[in-house]
Tab-separated table of C-alpha atoms in Angstrom:
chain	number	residue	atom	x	y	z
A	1	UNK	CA	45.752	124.797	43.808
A	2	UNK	CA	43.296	126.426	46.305
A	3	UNK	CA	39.992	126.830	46.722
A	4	UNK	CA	39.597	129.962	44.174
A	5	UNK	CA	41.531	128.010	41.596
A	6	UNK	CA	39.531	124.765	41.611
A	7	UNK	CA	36.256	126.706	41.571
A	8	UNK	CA	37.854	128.603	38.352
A	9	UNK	CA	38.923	125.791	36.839
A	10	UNK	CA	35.247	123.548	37.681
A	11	UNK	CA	33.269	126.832	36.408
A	12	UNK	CA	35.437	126.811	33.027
A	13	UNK	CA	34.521	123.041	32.591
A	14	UNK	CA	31.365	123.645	33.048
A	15	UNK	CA	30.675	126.370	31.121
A	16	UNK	CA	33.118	124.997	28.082
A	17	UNK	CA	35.061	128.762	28.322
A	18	UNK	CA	38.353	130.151	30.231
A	19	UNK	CA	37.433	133.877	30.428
A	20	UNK	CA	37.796	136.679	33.022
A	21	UNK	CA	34.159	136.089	32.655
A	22	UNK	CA	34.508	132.887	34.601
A	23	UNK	CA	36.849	134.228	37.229
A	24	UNK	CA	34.619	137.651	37.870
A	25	UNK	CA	31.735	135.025	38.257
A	26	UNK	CA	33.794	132.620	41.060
A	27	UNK	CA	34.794	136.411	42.932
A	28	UNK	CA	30.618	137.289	42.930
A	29	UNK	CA	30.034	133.853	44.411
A	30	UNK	CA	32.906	133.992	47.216
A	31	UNK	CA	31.593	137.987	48.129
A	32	UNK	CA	27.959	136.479	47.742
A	33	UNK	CA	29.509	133.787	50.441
A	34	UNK	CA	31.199	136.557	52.679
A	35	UNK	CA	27.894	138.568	52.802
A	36	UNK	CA	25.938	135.598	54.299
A	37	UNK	CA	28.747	134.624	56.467
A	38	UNK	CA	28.520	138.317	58.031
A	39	UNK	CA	24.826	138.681	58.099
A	40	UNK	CA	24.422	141.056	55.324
A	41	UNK	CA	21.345	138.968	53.960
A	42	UNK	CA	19.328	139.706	57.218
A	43	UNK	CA	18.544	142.973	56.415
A	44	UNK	CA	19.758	143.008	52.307
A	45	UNK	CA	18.494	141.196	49.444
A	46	UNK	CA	20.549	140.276	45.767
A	47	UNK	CA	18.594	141.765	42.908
A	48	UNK	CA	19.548	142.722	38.906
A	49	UNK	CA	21.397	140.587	36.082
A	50	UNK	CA	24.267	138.510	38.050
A	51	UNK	CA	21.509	137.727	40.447
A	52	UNK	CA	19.207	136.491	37.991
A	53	UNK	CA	22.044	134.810	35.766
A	54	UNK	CA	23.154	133.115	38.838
A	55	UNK	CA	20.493	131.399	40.640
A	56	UNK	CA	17.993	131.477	37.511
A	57	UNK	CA	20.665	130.737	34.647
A	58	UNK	CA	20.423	133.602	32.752
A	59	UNK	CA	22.688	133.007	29.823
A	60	UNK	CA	25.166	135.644	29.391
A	61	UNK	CA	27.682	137.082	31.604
A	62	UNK	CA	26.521	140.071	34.493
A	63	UNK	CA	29.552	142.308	35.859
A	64	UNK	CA	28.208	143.936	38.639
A	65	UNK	CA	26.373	142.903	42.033
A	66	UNK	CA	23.322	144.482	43.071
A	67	UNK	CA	21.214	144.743	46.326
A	68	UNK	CA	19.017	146.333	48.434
A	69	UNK	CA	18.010	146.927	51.739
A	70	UNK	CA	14.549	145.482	52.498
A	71	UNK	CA	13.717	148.131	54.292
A	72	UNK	CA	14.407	151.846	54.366
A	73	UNK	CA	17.275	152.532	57.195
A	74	UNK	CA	20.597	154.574	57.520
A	75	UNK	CA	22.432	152.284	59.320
A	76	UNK	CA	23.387	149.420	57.405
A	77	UNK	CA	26.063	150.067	54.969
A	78	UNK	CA	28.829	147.885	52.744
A	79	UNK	CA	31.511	149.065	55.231
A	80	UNK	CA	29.988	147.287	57.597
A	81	UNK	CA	30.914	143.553	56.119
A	82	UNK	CA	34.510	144.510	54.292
A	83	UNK	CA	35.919	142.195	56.663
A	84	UNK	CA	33.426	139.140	55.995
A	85	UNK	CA	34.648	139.589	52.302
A	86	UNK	CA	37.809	139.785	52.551
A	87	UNK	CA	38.059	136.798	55.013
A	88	UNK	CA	35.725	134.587	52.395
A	89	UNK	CA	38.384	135.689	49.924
A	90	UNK	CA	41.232	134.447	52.166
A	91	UNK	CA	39.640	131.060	53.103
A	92	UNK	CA	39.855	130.709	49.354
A	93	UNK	CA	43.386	131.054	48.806
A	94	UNK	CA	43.272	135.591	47.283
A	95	UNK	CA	43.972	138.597	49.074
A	96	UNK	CA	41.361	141.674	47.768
A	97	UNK	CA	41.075	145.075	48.226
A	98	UNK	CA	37.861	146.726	48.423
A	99	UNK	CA	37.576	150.307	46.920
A	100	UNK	CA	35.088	153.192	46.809
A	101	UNK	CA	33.515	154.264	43.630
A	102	UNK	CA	33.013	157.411	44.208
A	103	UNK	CA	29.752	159.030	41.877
A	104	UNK	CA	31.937	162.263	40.811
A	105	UNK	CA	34.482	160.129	39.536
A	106	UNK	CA	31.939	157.602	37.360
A	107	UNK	CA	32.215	157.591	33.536
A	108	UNK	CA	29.326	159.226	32.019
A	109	UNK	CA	28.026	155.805	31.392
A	110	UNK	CA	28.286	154.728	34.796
A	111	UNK	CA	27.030	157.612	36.752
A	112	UNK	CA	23.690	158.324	34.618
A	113	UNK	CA	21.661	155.978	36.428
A	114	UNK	CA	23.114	155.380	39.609
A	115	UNK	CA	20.946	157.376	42.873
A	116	UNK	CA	22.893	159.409	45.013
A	117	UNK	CA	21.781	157.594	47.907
A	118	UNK	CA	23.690	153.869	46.192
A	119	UNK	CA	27.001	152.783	47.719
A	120	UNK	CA	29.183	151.499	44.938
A	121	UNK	CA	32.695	149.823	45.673
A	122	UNK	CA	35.506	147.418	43.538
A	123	UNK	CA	36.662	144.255	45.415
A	124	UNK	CA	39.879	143.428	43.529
A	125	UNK	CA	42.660	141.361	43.730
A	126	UNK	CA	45.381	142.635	45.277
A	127	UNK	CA	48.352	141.419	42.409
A	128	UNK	CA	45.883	141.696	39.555
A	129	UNK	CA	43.853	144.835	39.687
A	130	UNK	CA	42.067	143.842	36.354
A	131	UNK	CA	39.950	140.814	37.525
A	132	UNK	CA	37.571	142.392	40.054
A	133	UNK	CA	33.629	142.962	40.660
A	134	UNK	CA	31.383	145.868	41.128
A	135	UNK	CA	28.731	145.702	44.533
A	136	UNK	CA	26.317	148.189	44.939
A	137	UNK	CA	23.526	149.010	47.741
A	138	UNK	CA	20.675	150.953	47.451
A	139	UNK	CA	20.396	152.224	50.718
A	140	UNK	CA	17.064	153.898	50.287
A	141	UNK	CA	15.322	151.573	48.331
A	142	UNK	CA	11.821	151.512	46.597
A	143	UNK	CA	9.702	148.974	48.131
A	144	UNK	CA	6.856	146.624	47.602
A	145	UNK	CA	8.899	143.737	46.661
A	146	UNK	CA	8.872	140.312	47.880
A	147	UNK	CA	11.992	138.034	48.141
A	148	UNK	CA	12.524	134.264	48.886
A	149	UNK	CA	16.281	132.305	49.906
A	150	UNK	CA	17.987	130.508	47.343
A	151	UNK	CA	20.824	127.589	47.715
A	152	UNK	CA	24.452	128.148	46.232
A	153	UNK	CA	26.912	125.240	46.949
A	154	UNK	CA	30.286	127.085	46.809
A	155	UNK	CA	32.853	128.144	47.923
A	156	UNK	CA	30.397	126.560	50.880
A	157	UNK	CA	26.610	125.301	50.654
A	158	UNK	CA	24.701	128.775	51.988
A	159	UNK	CA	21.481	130.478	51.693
A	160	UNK	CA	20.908	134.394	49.690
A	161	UNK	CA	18.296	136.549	49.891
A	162	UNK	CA	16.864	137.518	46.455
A	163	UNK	CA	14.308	139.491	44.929
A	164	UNK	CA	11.793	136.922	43.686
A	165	UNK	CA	11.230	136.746	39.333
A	166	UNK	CA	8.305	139.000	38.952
A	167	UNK	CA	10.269	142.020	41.660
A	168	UNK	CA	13.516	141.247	39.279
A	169	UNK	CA	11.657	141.615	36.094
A	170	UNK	CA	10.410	144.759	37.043
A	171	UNK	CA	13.871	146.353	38.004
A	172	UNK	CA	14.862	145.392	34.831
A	173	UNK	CA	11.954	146.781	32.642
A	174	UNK	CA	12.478	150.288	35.017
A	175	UNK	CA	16.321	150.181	33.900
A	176	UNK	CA	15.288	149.142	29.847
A	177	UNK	CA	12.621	152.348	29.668
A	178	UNK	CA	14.407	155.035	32.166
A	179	UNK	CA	18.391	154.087	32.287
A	180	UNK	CA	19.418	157.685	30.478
A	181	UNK	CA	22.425	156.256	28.730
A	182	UNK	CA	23.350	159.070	25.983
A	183	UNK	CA	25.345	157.612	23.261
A	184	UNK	CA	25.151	154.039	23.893
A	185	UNK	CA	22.452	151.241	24.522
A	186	UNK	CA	22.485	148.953	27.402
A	187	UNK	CA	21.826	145.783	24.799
A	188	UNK	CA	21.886	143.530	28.342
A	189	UNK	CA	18.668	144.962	29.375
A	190	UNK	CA	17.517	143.852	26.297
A	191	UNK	CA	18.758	140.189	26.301
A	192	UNK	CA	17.269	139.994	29.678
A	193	UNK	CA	13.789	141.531	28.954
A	194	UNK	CA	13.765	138.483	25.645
A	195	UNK	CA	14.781	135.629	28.550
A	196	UNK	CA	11.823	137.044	30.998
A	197	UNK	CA	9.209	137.058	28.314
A	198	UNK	CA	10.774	133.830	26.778
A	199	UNK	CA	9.968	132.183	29.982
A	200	UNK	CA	6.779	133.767	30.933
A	201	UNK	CA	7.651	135.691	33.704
A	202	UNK	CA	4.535	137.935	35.253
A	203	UNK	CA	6.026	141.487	35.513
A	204	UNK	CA	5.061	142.879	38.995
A	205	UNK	CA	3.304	146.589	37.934
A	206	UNK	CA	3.270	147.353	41.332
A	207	UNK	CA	7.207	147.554	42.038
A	208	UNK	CA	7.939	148.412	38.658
A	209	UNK	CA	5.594	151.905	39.432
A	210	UNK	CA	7.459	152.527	42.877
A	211	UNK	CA	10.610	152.464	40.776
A	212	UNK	CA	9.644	154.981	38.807
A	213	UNK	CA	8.349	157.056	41.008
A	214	UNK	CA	11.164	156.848	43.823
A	215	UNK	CA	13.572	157.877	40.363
A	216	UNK	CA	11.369	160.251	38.704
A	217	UNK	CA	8.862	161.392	41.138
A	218	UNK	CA	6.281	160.625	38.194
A	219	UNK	CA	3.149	158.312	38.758
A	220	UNK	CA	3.213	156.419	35.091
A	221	UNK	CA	-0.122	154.433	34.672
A	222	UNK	CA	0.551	151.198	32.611
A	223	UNK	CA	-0.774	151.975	29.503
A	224	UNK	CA	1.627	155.200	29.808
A	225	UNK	CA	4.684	152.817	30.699
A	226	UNK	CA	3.829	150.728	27.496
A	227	UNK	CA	3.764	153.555	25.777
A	228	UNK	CA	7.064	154.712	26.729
A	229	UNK	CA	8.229	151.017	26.338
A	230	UNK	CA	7.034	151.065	22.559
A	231	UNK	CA	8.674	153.940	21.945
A	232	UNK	CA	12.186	152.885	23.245
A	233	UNK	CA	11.584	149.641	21.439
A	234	UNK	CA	10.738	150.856	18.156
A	235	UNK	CA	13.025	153.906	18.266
A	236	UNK	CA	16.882	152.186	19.074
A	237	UNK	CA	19.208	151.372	16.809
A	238	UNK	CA	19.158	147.468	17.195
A	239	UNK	CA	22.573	147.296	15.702
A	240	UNK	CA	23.801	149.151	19.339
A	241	UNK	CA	21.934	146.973	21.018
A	242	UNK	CA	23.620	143.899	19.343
A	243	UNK	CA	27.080	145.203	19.932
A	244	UNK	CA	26.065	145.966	23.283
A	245	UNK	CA	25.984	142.447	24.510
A	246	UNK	CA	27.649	140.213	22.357
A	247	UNK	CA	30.803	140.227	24.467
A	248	UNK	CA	28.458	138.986	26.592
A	249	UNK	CA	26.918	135.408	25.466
A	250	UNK	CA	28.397	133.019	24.431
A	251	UNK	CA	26.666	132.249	20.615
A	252	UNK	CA	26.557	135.440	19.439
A	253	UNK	CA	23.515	134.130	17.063
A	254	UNK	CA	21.024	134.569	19.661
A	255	UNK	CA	20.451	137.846	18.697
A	256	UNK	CA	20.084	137.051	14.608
A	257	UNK	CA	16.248	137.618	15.084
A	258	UNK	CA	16.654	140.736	16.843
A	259	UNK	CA	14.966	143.501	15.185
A	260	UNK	CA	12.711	146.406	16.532
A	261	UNK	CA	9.534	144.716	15.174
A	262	UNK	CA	10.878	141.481	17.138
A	263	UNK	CA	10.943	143.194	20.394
A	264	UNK	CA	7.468	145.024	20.378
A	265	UNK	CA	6.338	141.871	19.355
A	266	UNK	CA	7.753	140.612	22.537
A	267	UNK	CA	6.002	143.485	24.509
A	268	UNK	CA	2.557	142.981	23.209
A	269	UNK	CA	3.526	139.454	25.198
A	270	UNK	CA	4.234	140.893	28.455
A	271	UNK	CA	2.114	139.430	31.064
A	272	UNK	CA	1.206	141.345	34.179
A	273	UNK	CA	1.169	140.415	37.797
């Protein structure tokens, strides 16, 4: 057994599961580790679904890793800490390889909200090419976000830099509105926009309007965002939606109540920062 393993085999326990789930989660928090260890966090901070299901508990599984700079510059770039990854991922007992995604080569799916400006690679094991984990950078990020450190105590107790709730919230309500997915429904966004309301979570306006605006070049007023927010709401098939995340959560019940009047219910609850 090494390091890798015992974290695999703790996180399974824990959780009550044996997935890939559980292994893609132990490979986020050795990268996470690597980052830190090279520095990454001084000028980057974690932000989306595996950062919010990590350090806030969100209850269902997140695939990819995603962060930004905290500032607009051209010369920080993922390149730049391959080697503190891959040495995390050594220390723990795996050899990776980290690959390029490159954005003419994304699925339909992948590629129709992704910037051009976003640096997308794989880190995957080297003799299984299935388990692996998606990081991203936003190299040209919108601002007017605030972010605090938060503890994780493996592989190693360390510090990350992450988007605080009400900055995450609102890259998650840009995604659930604007993310142009044609014949399929990201369901996640969804699940995660229940858990923020479900726990009261002030959505910063603010952010949440540079988003849009550093995507669309559009100024959207708030009452036009809820407008556009009622719309998707009340105009999805829920039954995508459902199908969209179940392989996702563990009790595939939580989503029994899920109808459209359920979830513009849950928008006339949104509370603004």
């Amino acid at each position: 057994m090494n390091l890798y393993d015992d974290m695999v085999a703790e996180h399974a326990k824990r959780l009550g599961t044996a997935t890939p789930n559980v292994e893609q989660e132990v490979m986020q928090r050795i990268a996470l580790a690597g980052l830190q260890r090279g520095g990454f966090f001084d000028h980057a901070a974690f932000y989306g679904g595996t950062c919010l299901r990590i350090f806030h508990g969100l209850p269902r599984f997140s695939e990819d890793m995603d962060f930004s700079l905290v500032e607009k510059r051209d010369d920080i770039h993922l390149e730049n800490y391959f080697r503190a990854i891959t040495e995390e991922f050594k220390l723990a007992g795996h050899e990776v390889d980290i690959v390029k995604k490159e954005k003419k080569i994304f699925g339909r799916v992948e590629s129709a909200f992704l910037k051009e400006n976003t640096e997308a690679y794989d880190i995957k094991f080297q003799t299984r090419k299935m388990v692996k984990v998606k990081i991203e950078l936003d190299t040209d990020p919108p601002l007017a976000f605030k972010t605090e450190q938060k503890i994780l105590l493996q592989p190693y107790t360390f510090m990350v830099r992450c988007f605080t709730l009400p900055y995450l919230y609102a890259g998650k309500m840009h995604a659930l509105v604007y993310r142009a997915w044609q014949r399929r429904v990201k369901g996640r966004d969804w699940y995660d926009f229940e858990w923020y309301v479900r726990h009261q979570i002030p959505l910063d306006y603010q952010h949440l309007q540079e988003r849009i605006r550093e995507f669309s070049g559009k100024v959207v007023e708030k009452e036009e965002f809820m407008q556009l927010l009622r719309e998707k709401l009340s105009g999805t098939d829920i039954e995508l939606v459902k199908q969209d995340v179940v392989d996702f959560i563990d009790n595939p019940h939580e989503t029994d109540i899920w109808s459209n009047d359920y979830f513009l219910q849950l928008a006339d609850m949104i509370v603004f920062k």
